[in-house]
Structures are given as structure tokens and as C-alpha cells.
Short mmCIF file of C-alpha atoms in Angstrom, two decimals:
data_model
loop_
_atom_site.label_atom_id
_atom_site.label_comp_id
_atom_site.label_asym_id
_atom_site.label_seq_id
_atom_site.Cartn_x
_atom_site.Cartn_y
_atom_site.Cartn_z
CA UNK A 210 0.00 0.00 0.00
CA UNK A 211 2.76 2.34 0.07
CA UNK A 212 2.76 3.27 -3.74
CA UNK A 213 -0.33 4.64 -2.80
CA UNK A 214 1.06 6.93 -0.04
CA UNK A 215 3.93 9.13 -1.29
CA UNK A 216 6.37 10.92 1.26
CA UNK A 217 7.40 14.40 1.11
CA UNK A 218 11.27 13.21 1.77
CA UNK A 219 11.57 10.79 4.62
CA UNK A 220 9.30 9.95 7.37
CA UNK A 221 9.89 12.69 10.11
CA UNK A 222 10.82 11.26 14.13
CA UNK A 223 7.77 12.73 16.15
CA UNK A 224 7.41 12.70 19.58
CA UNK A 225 4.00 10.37 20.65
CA UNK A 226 2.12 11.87 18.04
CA UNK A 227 -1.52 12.42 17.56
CA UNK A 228 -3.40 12.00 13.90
CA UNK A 229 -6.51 14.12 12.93
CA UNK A 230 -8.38 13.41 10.45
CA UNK A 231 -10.76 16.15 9.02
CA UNK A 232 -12.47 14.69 5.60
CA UNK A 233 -14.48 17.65 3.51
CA UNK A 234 -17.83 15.65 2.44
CA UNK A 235 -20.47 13.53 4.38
CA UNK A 236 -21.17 14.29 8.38
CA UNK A 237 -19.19 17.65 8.61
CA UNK A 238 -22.08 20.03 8.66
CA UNK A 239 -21.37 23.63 9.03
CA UNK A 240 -17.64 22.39 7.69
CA UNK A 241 -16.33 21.94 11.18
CA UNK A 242 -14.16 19.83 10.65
CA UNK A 243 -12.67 20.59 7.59
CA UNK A 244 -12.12 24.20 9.12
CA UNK A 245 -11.12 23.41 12.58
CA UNK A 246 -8.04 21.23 11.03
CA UNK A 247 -6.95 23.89 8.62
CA UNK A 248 -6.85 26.35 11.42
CA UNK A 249 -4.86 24.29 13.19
CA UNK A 250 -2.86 23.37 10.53
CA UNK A 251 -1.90 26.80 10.14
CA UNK A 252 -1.45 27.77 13.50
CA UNK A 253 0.95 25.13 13.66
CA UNK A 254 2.73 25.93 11.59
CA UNK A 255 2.60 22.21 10.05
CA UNK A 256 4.73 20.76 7.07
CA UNK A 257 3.56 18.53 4.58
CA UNK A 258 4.68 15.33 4.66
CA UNK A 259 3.30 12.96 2.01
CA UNK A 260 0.29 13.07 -0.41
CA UNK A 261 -1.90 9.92 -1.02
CA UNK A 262 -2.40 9.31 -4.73
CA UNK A 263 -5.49 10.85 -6.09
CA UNK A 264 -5.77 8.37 -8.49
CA UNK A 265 -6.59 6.14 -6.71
CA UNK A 266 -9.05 7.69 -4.30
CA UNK A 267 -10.75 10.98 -5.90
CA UNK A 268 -13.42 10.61 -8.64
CA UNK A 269 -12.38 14.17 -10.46
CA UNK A 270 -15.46 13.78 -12.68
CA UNK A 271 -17.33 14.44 -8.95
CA UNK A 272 -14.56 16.91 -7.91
CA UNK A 273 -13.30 18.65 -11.11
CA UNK A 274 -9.54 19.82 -10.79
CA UNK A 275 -9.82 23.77 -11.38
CA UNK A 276 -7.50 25.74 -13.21
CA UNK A 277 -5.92 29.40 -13.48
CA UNK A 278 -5.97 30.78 -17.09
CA UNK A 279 -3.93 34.02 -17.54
CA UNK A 280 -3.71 36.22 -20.76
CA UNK A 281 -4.39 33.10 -22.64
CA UNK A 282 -2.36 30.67 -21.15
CA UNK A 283 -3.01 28.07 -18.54
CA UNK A 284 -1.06 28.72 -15.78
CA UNK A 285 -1.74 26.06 -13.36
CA UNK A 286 -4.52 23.20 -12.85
CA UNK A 287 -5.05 22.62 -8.75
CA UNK A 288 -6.04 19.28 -7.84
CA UNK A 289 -8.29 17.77 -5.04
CA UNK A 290 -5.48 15.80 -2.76
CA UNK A 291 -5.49 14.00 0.55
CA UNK A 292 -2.51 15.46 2.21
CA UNK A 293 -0.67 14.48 5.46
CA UNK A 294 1.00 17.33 7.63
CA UNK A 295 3.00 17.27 10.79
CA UNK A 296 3.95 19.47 13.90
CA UNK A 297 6.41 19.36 16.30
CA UNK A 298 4.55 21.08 19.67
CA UNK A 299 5.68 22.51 22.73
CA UNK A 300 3.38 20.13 25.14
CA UNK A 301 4.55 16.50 25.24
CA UNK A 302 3.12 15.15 21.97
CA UNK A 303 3.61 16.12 18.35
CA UNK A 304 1.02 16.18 15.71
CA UNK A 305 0.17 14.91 12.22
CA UNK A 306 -3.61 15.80 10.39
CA UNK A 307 -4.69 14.07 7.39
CA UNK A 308 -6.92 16.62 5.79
CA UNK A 309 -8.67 17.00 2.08
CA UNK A 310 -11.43 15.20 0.41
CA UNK A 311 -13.66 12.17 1.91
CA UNK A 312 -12.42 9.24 -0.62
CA UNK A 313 -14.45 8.68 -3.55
CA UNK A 314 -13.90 4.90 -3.92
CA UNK A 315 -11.58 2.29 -2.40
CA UNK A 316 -12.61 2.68 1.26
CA UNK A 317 -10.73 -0.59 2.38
CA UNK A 318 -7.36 0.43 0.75
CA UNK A 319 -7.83 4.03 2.08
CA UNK A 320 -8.01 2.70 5.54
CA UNK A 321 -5.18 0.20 4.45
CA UNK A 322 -2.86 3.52 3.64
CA UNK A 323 -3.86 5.30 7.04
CA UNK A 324 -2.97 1.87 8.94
CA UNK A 325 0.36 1.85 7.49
CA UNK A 326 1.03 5.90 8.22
CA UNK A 327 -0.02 5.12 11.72
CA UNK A 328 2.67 2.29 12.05
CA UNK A 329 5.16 4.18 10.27
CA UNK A 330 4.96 7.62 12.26
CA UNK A 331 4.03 5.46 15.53
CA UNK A 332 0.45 7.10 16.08
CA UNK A 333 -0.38 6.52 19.53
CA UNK A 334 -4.18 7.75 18.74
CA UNK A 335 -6.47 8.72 15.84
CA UNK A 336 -9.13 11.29 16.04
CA UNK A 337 -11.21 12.22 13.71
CA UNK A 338 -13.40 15.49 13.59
CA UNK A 339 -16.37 15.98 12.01
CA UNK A 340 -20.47 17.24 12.91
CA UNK A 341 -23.92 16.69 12.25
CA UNK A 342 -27.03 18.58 12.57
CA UNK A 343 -28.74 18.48 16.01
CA UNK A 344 -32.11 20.26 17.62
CA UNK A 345 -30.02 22.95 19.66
CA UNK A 346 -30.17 26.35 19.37
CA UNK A 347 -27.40 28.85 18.50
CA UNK A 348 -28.18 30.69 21.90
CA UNK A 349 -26.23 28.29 23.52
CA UNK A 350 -22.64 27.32 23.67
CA UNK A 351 -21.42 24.53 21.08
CA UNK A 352 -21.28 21.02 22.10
CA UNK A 353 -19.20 18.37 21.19
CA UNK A 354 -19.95 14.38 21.08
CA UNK A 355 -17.54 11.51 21.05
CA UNK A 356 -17.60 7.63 20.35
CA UNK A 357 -14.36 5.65 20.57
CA UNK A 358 -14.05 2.10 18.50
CA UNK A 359 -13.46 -0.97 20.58
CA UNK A 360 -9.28 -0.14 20.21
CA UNK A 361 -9.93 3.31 22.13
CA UNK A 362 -10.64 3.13 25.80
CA UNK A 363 -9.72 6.91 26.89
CA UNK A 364 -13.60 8.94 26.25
CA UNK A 365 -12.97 13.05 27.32
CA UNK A 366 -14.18 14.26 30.47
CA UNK A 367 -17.14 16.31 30.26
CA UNK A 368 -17.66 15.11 26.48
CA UNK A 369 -21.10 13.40 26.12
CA UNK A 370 -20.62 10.31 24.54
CA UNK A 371 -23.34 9.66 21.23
CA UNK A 372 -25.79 7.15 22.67
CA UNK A 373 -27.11 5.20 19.90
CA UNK A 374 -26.75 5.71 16.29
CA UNK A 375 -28.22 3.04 12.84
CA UNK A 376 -27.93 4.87 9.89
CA UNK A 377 -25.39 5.43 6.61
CA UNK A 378 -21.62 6.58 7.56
CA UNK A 379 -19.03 8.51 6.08
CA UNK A 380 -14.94 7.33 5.42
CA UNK A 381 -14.00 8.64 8.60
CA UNK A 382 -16.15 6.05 10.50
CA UNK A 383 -15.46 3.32 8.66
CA UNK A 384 -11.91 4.27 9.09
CA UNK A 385 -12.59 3.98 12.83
CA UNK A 386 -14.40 0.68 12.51
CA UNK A 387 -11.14 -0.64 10.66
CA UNK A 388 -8.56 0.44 12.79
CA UNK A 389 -10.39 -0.94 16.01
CA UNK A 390 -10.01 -4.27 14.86
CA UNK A 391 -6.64 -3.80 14.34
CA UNK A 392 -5.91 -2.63 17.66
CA UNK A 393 -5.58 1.42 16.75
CA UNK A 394 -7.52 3.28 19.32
CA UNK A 395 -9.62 6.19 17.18
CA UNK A 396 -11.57 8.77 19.02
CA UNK A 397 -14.48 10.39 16.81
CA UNK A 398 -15.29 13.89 17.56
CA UNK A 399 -18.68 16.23 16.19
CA UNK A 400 -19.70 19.02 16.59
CA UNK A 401 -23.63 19.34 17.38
CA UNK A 402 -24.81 21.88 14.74
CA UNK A 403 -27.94 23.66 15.26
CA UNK A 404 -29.81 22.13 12.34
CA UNK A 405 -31.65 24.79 11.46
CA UNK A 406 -28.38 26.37 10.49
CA UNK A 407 -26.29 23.41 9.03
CA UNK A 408 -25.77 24.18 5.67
CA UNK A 409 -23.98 27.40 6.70
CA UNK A 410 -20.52 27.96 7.87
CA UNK A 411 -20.54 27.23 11.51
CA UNK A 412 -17.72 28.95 13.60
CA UNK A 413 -19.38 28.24 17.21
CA UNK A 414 -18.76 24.73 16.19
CA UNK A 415 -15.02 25.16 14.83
CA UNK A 416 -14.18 26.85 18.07
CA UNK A 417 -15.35 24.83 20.39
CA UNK A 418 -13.69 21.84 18.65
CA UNK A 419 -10.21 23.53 18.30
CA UNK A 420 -10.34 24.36 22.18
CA UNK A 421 -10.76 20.38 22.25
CA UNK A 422 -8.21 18.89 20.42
CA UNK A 423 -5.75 21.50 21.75
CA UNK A 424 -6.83 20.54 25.39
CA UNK A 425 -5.85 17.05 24.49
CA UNK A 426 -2.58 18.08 22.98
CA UNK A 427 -1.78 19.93 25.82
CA UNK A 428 -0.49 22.72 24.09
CA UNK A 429 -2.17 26.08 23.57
CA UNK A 430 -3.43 28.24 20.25
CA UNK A 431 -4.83 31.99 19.71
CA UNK A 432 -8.35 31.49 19.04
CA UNK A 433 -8.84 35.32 18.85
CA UNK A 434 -9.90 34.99 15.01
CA UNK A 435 -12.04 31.84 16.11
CA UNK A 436 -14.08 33.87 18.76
CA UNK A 437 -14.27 36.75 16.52
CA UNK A 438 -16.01 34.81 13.96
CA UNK A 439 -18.04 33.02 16.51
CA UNK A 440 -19.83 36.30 17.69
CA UNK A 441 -20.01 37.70 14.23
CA UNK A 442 -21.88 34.18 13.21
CA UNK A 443 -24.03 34.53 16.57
CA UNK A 444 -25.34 38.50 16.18
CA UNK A 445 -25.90 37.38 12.12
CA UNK A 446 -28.30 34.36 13.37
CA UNK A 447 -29.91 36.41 15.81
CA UNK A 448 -30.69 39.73 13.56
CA UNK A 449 -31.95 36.98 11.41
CA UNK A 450 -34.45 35.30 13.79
CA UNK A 451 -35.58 38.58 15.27
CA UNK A 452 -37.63 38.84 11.76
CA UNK A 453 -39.35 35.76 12.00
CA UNK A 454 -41.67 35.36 15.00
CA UNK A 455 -41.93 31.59 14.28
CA UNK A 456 -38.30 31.21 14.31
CA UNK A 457 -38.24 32.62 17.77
CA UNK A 458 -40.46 30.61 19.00
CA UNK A 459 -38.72 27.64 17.86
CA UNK A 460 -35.88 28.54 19.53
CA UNK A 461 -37.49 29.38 22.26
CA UNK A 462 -38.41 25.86 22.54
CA UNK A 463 -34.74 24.46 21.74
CA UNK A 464 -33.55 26.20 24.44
CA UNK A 465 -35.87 24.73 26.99
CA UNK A 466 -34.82 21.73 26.03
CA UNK A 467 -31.42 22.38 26.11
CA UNK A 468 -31.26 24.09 29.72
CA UNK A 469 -33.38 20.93 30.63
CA UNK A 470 -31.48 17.99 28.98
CA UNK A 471 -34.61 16.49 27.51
CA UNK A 472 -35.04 15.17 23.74
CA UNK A 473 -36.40 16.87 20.83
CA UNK A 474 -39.81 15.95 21.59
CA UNK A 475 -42.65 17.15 18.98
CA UNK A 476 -41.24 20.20 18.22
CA UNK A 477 -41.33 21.72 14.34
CA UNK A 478 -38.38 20.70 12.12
CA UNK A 479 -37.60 24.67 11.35
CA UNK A 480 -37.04 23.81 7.66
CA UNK A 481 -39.11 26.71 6.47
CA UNK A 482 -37.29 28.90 8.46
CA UNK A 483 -33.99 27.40 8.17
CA UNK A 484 -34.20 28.52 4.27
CA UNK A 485 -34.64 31.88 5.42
CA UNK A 486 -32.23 32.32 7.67
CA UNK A 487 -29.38 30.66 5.44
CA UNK A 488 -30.44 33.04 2.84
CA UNK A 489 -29.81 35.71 5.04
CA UNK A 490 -26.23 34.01 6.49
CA UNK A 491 -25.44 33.96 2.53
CA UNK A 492 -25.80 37.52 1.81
CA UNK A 493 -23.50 40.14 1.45
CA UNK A 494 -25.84 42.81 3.61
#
């Protein structure tokens, strides 16, 4: 499987290191994931370090390649890739994050190639990030969920685990599946989205996950831009909802439900308003 995975010079020596895995595609909503791991990407400062083979895992009739054309020349195509970057940190631990597209085909040897990085960098744990859309409203702070595989026996304080869950999956989870059962402990990570909202950019969610994974690196990051965002995204939602009475009164609802720890219960989807307020996060008023 190593023809598939193609290093950036030789493997670098890292210190215990951590792999996130942040897949753009099914069961990020609000792009969560895929955000938080470039931001941290970049306030690591990380390196690339190999490139899996695109070939072999991206469908570029379903993500077309884009290109630069300049005065009548082409000056560059850019191509969808599955990259691997790595950090040395100041805590105890170094880092690598596996970031790009969610593989198109070839599941099996994808997981196959991540196996192999993980023996070859010595990955002591895999965590991947994603979120879904949940009924909880955007008055409240972001919450995060977690399920380990049968490898992973270390769940996060004051992380509520996901209590049941039969549906469809994306690569990351099957990922996690694989790995268990070959002894690689994988913690998955979401973000709870408000659903109402989850087709929009979601920076509550993004910051709340950074200030995760950076708690379990033991290390430290400015989230300044992150919190920034996060109250821009909050006073956008609410100007929003302020013009829709039965928006309010949704989340009205959500949010006694929230303070009370109780299920969804019968309340409305919000899909009517939802539209509406995504128009309005779309905008450029």
C-alpha cells in the first residue's frame, strides 16, 4: 500500500504523536471539521509530509480539478489531494492531520494507507473530527460528542458520549471501525450543529472543537480569530431570527430543552425557516 502513499522526503521522528483526520464531504455540517483542522494546521505551523495518490481515491469527474488561465495561457490546474502534515509542539506530543477530500472509492485500501502511516509515524491515537445537525439552538454554547471504537478506551471528560446511532456513515467512520479491529484506538469527535443552520458555515462549532483537540494536545493556540467569527456568526443568526416570530419561538423551545437535557420531543423541524435564515447568512448585507 505504500505506492499509494507518497512521502514528502523521509518519514519525520515525532514525539507520541496524535493523527486528525478532518475529511471535507459527508457528516461535517457547518464544515467543522474541515475548518477546525486547517486552522490548526496553520497555527501550527505544520509541514507537509506525504500526499496519497489521487488516483486512486478521488473521482475528479465528482470533484473537477480547477485551473488558473492568464492572458491566454493556462497557468496552473489545482487538484483535489489528501494530504498528510505534521507538527512538532511545545506540550509533550507532536502532531500529524490528514486533511482533504472524503475518498471517492476504495474505502478498504484508504483505511489500508492510514494503517500503514499510523505504524510508520508510531500514532499513539487517531481522532477524527467531524459534525452533524442536532435540535439545539445557536443561543447556547457549542457542544461536542464523542464515540471511541473498541481499540480506544480513553472517552474526554465532560464530552457526552453519542448514545445510539443506525444509519449510513461517512470514510472517517469506517476508518474507525477498521482500525479498532486492528488494535488502533480512534476517538471520533462532532460538533452538534444547530440544524436549522447546518448548511452554513458554523464557527461556534469550529471553536469549540479547536479548544478540544488543543486541550488534548496539551499545548495552547490563539483562538482570537475563532471567537471573533463566533460572535459575528451569533449577532448574524440572531438579527436573522428577530424577523421571523416563528423562528423565535422555535428557539425558544430548543432552548428549553437544552437548559433541561430532555429530547427533541414534537417540536417543528424549522425547515421553512432554516431557508430563510441561510439566505440571510449567505448575503453580502
Amino acid at each position: 500500500m505504500d505506492t499509494l502513499l507518497h512521502w514528502v522526503g523521509e518519514p519525520p521522528a515525532l514525539r507520541s504523536p496524535l493523527l486528525l483526520v478532518a475529511l471535507e464531504g459527508f457528516v461535517d455540517a457547518g464544515e467543522v471539521g474541515e475548518t477546525a483542522a486547517v486552522f490548526l494546521r496553520r497555527r501550527f505551523t505544520a509541514d507537509k509530509i506525504a500526499e496519497l495518490d489521487g488516483d486512486a481515491f478521488v473521482d475528479f469527474r465528482a470533484r473537477r480539478p480547477t485551473t488558473v488561465v492568464d492572458n491566454g495561457v493556462v497557468r496552473r490546474v489545482e487538484w483535489p489531494r489528501i494530504e498528510v502534515f505534521a507538527a512538532e509542539l511545545d506540550g509533550e506530543r507532536d502532531v500529524v492531520l490528514l486533511t482533504g477530500p472524503e475518498p471517492d472509492m476504495r474505502w478498504h485500501a484508504f483505511n489500508d494507507v492510514v494503517a500503514s502511516l499510523c505504524r510508520q509515524l508510531e500514532i499513539h491515537r487517531v481522532i477524527t473530527l467531524g459534525a452533524y445537525p442536532a435540535a439545539t439552538p445557536h443561543t447556547r454554547p457549542a457542544s461536542v460528542a464523542q464515540a471511541g471504537n473498541v481499540a480506544d478506551h480513553q472517552p474526554v471528560d465532560d464530552v457526552q458520549g453519542i448514545a445510539g446511532y443506525t444509519g449510513p456513515i461517512g470514510a472517517a467512520t469506517a476508518l474507525q471501525g477498521e482500525l479498532g479491529d486492528r488494535g488502533v484506538p480512534v476517538l471520533g469527535l462532532w460538533a452538534e450543529v444547530p440544524h436549522y443552520i447546518s448548511a452554513s458555515p458554523n464557527p461556534p462549532g469550529v471553536l469549540a472543537m479547536v479548544r478540544l483537540i488543543v486541550d488534548l494536545l496539551g499545548t495552547e493556540v490563539d483562538t482570537a480569530e475563532l471567537e471573533t467569527a463566533a460572535k459575528l456568526h451569533r449577532d448574524q443568526v440572531d438579527e436573522a431570527v428577530s424577523e421571523h416570530e416563528e423562528a423565535g419561538e422555535m428557539i425558544a423551545g430548543l432552548e428549553e430543552l437544552s437548559d433541561s437535557g430532555a429530547g427533541e420531543g414534537d417540536l417543528p423541524s424549522g425547515d421553512d425557516i432554516a431557508r430563510e435564515i441561510e439566505r440571510f447568512l449567505r448575503s453580502d448585507e
